[in-house]
Structures are given as C-alpha cells and as structure tokens.
mmCIF file of C-alpha atoms in Angstrom:
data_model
loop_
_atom_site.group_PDB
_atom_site.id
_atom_site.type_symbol
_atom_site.label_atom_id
_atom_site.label_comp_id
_atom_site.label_asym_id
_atom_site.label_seq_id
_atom_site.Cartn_x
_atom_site.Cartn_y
_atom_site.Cartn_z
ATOM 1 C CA UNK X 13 -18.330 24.649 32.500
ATOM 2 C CA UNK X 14 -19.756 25.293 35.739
ATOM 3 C CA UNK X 15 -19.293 22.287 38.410
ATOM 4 C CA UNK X 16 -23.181 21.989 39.066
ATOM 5 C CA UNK X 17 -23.940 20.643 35.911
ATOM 6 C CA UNK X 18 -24.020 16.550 35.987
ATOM 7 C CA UNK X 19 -21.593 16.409 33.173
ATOM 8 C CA UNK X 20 -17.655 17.021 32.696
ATOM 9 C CA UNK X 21 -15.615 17.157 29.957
ATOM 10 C CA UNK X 22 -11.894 16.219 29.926
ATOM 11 C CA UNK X 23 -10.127 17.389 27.421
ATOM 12 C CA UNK X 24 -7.527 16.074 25.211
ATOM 13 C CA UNK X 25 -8.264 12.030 27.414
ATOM 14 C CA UNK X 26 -6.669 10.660 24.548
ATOM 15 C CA UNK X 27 -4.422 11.611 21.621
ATOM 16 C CA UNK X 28 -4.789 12.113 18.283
ATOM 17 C CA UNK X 29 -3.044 9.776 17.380
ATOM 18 C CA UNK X 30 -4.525 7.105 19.747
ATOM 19 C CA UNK X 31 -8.346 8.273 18.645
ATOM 20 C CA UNK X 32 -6.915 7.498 14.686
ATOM 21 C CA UNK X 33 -5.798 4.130 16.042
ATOM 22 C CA UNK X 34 -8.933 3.196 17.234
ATOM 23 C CA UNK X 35 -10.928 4.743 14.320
ATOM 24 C CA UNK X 36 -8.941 1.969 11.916
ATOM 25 C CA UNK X 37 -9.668 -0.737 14.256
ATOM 26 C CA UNK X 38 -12.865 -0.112 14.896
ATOM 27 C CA UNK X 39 -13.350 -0.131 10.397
ATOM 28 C CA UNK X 40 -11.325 -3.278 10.459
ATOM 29 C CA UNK X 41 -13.317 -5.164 12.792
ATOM 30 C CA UNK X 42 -16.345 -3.860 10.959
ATOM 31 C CA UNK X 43 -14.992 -5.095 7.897
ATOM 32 C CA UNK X 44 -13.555 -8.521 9.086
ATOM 33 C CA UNK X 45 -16.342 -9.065 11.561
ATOM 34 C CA UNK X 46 -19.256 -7.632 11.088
ATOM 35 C CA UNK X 47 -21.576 -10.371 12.110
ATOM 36 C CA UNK X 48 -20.538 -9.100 15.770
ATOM 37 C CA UNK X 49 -21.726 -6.285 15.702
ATOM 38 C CA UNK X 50 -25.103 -4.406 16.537
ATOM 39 C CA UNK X 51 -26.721 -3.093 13.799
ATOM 40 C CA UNK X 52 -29.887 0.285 14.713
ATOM 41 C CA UNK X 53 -31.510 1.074 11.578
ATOM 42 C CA UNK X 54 -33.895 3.348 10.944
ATOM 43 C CA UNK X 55 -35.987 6.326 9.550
ATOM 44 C CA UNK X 56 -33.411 8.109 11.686
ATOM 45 C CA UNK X 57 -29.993 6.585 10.119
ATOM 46 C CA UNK X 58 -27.788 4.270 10.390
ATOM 47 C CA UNK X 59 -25.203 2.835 13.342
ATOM 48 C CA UNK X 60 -23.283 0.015 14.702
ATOM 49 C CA UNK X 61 -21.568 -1.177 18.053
ATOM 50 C CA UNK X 62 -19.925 -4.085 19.121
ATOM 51 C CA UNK X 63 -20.651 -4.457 22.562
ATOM 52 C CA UNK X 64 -19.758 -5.355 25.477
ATOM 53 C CA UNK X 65 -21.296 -6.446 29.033
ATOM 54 C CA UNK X 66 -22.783 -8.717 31.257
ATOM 55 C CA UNK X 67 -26.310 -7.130 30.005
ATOM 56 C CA UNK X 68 -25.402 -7.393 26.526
ATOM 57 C CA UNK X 69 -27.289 -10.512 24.364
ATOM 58 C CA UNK X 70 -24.287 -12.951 24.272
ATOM 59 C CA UNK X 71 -22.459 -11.460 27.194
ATOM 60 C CA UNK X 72 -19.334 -10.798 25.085
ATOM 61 C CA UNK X 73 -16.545 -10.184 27.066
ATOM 62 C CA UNK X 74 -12.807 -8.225 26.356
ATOM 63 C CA UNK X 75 -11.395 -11.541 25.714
ATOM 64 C CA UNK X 76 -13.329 -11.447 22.281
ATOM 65 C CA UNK X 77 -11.166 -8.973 20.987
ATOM 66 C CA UNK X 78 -7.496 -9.734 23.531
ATOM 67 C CA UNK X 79 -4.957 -7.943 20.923
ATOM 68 C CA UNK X 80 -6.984 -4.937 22.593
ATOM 69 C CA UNK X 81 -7.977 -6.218 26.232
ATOM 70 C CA UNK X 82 -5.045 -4.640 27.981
ATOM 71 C CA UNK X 83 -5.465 -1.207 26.217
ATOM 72 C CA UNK X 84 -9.160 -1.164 26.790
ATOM 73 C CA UNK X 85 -8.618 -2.093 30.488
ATOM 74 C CA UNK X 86 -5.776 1.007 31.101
ATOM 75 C CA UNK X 87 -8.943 2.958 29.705
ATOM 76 C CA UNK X 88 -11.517 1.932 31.803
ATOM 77 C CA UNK X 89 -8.702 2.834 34.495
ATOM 78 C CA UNK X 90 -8.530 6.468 33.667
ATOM 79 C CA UNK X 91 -12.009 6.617 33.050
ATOM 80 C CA UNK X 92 -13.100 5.597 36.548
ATOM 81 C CA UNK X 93 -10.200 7.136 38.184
ATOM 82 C CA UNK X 94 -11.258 10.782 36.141
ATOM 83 C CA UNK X 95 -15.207 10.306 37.338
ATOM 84 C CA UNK X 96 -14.314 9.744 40.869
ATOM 85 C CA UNK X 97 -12.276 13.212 40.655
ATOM 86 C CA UNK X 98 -14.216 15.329 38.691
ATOM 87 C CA UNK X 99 -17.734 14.083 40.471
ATOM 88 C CA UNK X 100 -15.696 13.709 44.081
ATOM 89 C CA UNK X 101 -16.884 10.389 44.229
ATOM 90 C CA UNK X 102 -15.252 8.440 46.824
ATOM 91 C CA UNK X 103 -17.576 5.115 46.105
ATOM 92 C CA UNK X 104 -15.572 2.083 44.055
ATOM 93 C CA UNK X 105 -16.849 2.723 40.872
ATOM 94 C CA UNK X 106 -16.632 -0.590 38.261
ATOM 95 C CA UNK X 107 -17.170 -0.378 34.258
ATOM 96 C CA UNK X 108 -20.185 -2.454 33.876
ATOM 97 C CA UNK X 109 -20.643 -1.938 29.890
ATOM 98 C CA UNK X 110 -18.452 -1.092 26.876
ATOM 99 C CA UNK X 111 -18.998 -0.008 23.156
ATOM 100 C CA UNK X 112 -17.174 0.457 20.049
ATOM 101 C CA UNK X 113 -19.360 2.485 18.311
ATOM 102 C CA UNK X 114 -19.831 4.050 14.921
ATOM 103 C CA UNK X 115 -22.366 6.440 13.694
ATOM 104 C CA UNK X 116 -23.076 7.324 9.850
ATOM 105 C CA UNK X 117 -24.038 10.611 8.042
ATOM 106 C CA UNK X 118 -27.867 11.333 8.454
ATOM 107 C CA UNK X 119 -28.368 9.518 11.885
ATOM 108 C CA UNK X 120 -29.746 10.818 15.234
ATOM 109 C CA UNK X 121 -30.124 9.254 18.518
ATOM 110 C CA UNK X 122 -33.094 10.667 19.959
ATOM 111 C CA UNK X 123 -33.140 11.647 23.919
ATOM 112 C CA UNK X 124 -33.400 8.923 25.592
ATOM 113 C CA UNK X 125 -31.574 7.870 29.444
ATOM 114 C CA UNK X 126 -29.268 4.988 30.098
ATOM 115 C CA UNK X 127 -30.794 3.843 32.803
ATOM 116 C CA UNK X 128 -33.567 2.887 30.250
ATOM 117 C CA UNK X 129 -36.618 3.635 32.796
ATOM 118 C CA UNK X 130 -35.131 1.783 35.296
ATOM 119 C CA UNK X 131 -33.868 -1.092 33.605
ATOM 120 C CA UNK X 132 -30.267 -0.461 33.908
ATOM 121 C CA UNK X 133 -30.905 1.690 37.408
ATOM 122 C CA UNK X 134 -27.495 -0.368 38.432
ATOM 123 C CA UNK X 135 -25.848 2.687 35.690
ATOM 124 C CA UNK X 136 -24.272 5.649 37.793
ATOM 125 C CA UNK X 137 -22.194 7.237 35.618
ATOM 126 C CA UNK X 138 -21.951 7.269 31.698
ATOM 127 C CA UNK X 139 -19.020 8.514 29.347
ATOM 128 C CA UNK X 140 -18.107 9.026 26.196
ATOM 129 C CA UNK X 141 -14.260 8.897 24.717
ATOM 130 C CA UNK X 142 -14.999 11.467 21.160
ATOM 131 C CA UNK X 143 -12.478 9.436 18.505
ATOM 132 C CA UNK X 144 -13.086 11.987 15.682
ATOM 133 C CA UNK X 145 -14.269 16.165 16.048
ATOM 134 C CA UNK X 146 -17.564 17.097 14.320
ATOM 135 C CA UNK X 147 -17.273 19.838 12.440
ATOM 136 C CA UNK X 148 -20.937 20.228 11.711
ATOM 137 C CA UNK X 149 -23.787 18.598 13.665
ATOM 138 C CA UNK X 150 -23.305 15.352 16.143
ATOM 139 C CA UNK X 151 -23.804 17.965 18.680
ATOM 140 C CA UNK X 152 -24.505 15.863 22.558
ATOM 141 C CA UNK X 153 -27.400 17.678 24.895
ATOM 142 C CA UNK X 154 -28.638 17.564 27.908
ATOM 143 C CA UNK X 155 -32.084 19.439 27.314
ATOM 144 C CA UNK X 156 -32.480 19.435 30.723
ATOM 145 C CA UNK X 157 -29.534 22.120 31.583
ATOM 146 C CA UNK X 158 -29.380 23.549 28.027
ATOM 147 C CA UNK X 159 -25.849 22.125 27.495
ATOM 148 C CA UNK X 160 -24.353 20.817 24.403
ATOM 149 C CA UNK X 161 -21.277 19.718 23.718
ATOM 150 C CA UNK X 162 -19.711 19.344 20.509
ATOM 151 C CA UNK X 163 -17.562 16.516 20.053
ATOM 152 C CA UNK X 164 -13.681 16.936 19.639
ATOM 153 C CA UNK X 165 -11.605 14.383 19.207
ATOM 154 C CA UNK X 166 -9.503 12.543 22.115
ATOM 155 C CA UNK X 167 -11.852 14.612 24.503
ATOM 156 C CA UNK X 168 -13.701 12.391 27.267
ATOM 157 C CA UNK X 169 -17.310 13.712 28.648
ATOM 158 C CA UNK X 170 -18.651 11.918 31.433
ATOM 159 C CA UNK X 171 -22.008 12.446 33.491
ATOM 160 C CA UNK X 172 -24.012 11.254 36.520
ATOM 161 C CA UNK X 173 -26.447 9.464 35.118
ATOM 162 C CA UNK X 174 -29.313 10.057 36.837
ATOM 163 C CA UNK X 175 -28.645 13.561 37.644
ATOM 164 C CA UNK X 176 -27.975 14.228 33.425
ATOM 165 C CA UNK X 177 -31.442 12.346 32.619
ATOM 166 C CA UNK X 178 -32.202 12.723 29.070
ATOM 167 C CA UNK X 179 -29.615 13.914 26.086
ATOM 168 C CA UNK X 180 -29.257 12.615 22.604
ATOM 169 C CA UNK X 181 -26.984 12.913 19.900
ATOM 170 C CA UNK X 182 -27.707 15.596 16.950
ATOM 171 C CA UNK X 183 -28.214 14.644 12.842
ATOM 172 C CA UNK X 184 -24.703 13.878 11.809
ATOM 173 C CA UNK X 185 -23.080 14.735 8.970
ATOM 174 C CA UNK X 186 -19.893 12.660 8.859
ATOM 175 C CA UNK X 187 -18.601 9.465 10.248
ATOM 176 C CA UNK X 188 -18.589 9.757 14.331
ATOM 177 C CA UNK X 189 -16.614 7.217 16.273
ATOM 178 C CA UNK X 190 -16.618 7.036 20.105
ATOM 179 C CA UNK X 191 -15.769 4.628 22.647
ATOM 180 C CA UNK X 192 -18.938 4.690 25.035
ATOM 181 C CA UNK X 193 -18.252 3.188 28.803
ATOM 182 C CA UNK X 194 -21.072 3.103 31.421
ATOM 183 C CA UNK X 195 -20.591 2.512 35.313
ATOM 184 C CA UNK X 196 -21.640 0.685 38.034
ATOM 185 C CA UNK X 197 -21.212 0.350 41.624
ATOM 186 C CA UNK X 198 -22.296 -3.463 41.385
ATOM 187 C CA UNK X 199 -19.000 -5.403 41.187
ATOM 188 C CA UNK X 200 -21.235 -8.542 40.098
ATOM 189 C CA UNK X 201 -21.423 -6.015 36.435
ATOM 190 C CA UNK X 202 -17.979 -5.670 36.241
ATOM 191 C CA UNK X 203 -16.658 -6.382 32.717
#
C-alpha cells in the first residue's frame, strides 16, 4: 500500500490464537452480560459493543472488565507505539476510546467519520484489531482514496482520522469481531 494513503495495515498484530481468545470472550460477556452492552439496530442489521471511554454514556472504564485490563492495556501499547511509526508521528499519542465489538450477518455501517462532524475533533487516529477474516463481504473503504481492505484476522489497520474522512463497513455475511481503539492527543481522554 502506498505510504500517502491515511491508512496502514499491520499485518498478523495479533495471533490466531489470541483473535480466537478474544472472539470467546467477547460471546461470553455477551452472554453473561449483555445489559452492558450497546445495542444499533436497524433496517441495516444488527450489532453490539461494549464500550469504553470518558465520552461513552456511563464512562465505563477497564476496571469493569480487570481479568482483561492488563491485556487490553499491552494492546493499546502496541497500538500507539505502531501509529506513531507507521504515521512518523512523534506527538504522545493516548487511547481515548475502546470497543469490543460484534457485527451480525446482514449489517452495514454506512460511511460515516469518527470525528462525528466535529464532535469528537479531539480523535486523531482510529484503528481497528480484525479478530476473525471475512471471506465474503465486511469489506472497510475509504471512498475517498478508493481503498478497501478486507478484513483478516489478527491484522491491525489504523488511519489518520481526519486525513481518512469517510469509510464504512460493507453488508456482512458472517459474524465479524474487532477490537476498535480511537486516539487522542488530550491526556484528560485517556482511558
């Protein structure tokens, strides 16, 4: 992929076997605490996060879910360490939200950005860590550069926020699980 396009992919961020541990904990929260977690339903399908962040209704924290806090945080290491490389970014760079997000067969998220017209212009960077390959659809573009990327599992894709602007997630076809982090330069957002 050529370096002027906002967005970077690193492949193989985690393992397969690390993406399938997530993937079951991720179910068994959903199944043991589903009350947590976000619920967008529509004409468009069907998805759920639990989330996390200062800007997030309830301001849940890592310390909701501690048997994973220390995993999560060795994450959000690599993550920010990776942007600052592949974007040579030499600005402290702080994870400001967190997901654990699942996506069923027949949804869509439209194109959309996550600054959300300004709302969340504090958002520099956004990534995604892919816990499961699509073999058909789920496809992530950037209509703006004509890039899609089709997700693999354990592979992370990060982009400059602003610079990306709109992309949205193709109709999917089978369960998708990722792990989406966004960034800030605000250490008041730090999660």
């Amino acid at each position: 992929m050529s370096n002027e396009l906002p967005v970077r992919v690193v492949p193989n961020f985690l393992s397969i076997v690390e993406c399938a541990a997530w993937i079951d904990y991720i179910n068994e929260l959903e199944r043991s605490r589903p009350q947590d977690f976000t619920k967008y339903e529509s004409s468009d399908g069907y998805r759920i996060a639990l989330q996390f962040g200062e800007q997030i209704a309830g301001r849940r924290t890592l310390d909701d879910i501690p048997e994973k806090e220390l995993e999560i945080r060795n994450i959000f290491s690599r993550i920010v360490k990776e942007t600052g490389s592949a974007f040579s970014d030499i600005n402290e760079l702080f994870v400001s939200t967190f997901w654990l997000a699942k996506q069923y067969p027949g949804s869509v998220i439209h194109f959309h950005e996550d600054t959300d017209g300004g709302a969340d212009s504090h958002i520099v960077y956004s990534s995604l860590v892919y816990l499961n390959s699509q073999a058909d659809g789920g496809e992530l573009r950037f209509p703006r550069f004509g890039y899609t990327y089709t997700p693999r599992a354990g592979d992370l894709v990060v982009f400059d926020t602003q610079q990306a602007g709109m992309h949205g997630v193709m109709k999917i076809f089978e369960e998708r699980y990722s792990l989406p982090v966004w960034m800030t330069r605000d250490p008041s957002l730090k999660l």
